[in-house]
Amino acid sequence: MEEEAEVVKPKKNGGRLCSLCNQRRPALKRPKTLEQICKECFYTVFEEEIHRVIVDNQLFKPGERIAIGASGGKDSTVLAYVMSELNRRHNYGLDLFLLSVDEGITGYRDDSLETVKRNEIQYGLPLKVVSYKDLYGWTMDEIVKIIGLKNNCTFCGVFRRQALDRGAALLKVDKLVTGHNADDIAETVLLNILRGDIARLSRCTSITTGEEGPIPRCKPFKYTYEKEILSNLDQLFTYAYFKRLDYFSTECIYSPNAYRGFAREFIKDLERLRLPRAILDIIKSGEDFRISTSTKMPEQGTCERCGYISSQKWCKACVLLDGLNRGLPKLGIGRSRGPNGDRQREMKQSNGTRNIQSKQCGTLDF
């Protein structure tokens, strides 16, 4: 995924020229290759790399309906813009849609959704918004009031994943694409190692995941450094800034204590020691990971309660929702034993827990 750097020729006045076109002044140094290139050449190589990833990995087929996970942030905004441009330029023949999740976070998600609505008009892509309140009967603001800030990301991560699948099912799309970049994937590799999560570690570096589930997910930005999506601390101007894309830059108000932050800081330390190549090295290590044939892996099935894919009798979302609805919000926190252990007995002691409305259990039956 890296280009061969060319010699940077100096100008007569002592300045430098773009190492690719040798015509314009450089505007940034690429973290991946350390080339000094102009804005125009950066647009070209950035977009061409994404195109090559799509083509080489055969991510799409002509005529497919594709949902773009759109949060209004920089990654998903760049993804929507680039996917729209490449679809037109290279005639992919895709029907593209924007799909957003409203977690119900006042002062954050309501503002970012306004950005997505503007993107809908700017890129001419239809938008579908699904909400936690409609799907589960809870907003994140309501959940945080009773669970606090320590474990709120557990609820949001589980609910958001299923909400995206339900929104994609409503749109009747063939695939869902997300803006996860190389930094995100490297962080996930480290997190799965720290947690000892062998099952997720074996698939977290795949460019397409969830093929055994309701809707496959693709990551066209798998080899794209976050620094090339927005400027970094060294103010290396990048795609979103140069293109003047309309994105929402505020971080989630409930995420400062997220466990992922520790992995992110560790990777930053590695970058300072070994340059950004450390990110691709981590991803490569995840790709090379092999599971022993003697290791027993969880078998995928479907949740008895809502029908969503699950390796337990009840999926994680249903366990969390059951705890919320019964006033036991910590029921599903931590390493779950699932309905086969103590939690199953607790659930069975509750009358009528299997006959709750779809918005409470997150059913896939629309």
PDB file of N, CA and C in Angstrom, residues 29 47 52 170 310 350:
ATOM      1  N   LYS A  29       3.787  16.199   4.469  1.00  0.00           N
ATOM      2  CA  LYS A  29       4.639  15.009   4.392  1.00  0.00           C
ATOM      3  C   LYS A  29       3.771  13.819   4.785  1.00  0.00           C
ATOM      4  N   GLU A  47      -7.016   8.853  -2.931  1.00  0.00           N
ATOM      5  CA  GLU A  47      -8.200   8.241  -3.539  1.00  0.00           C
ATOM      6  C   GLU A  47      -7.845   6.972  -4.308  1.00  0.00           C
ATOM      7  N   ARG A  52      -7.763   1.028  -5.058  1.00  0.00           N
ATOM      8  CA  ARG A  52      -7.027  -0.225  -5.190  1.00  0.00           C
ATOM      9  C   ARG A  52      -7.442  -1.224  -4.114  1.00  0.00           C
ATOM     10  N   LEU A 170     -33.317  -2.488   7.321  1.00  0.00           N
ATOM     11  CA  LEU A 170     -34.425  -1.636   6.881  1.00  0.00           C
ATOM     12  C   LEU A 170     -34.170  -1.073   5.488  1.00  0.00           C
ATOM     13  N   SER A 310     -25.538 -14.858  17.765  1.00  0.00           N
ATOM     14  CA  SER A 310     -24.991 -14.940  19.110  1.00  0.00           C
ATOM     15  C   SER A 310     -24.373 -16.312  19.331  1.00  0.00           C
ATOM     16  N   SER A 350     -37.524 -14.177  36.498  1.00  0.00           N
ATOM     17  CA  SER A 350     -38.319 -12.999  36.168  1.00  0.00           C
ATOM     18  C   SER A 350     -39.474 -13.403  35.271  1.00  0.00           C
TER      19      SER A 350
END
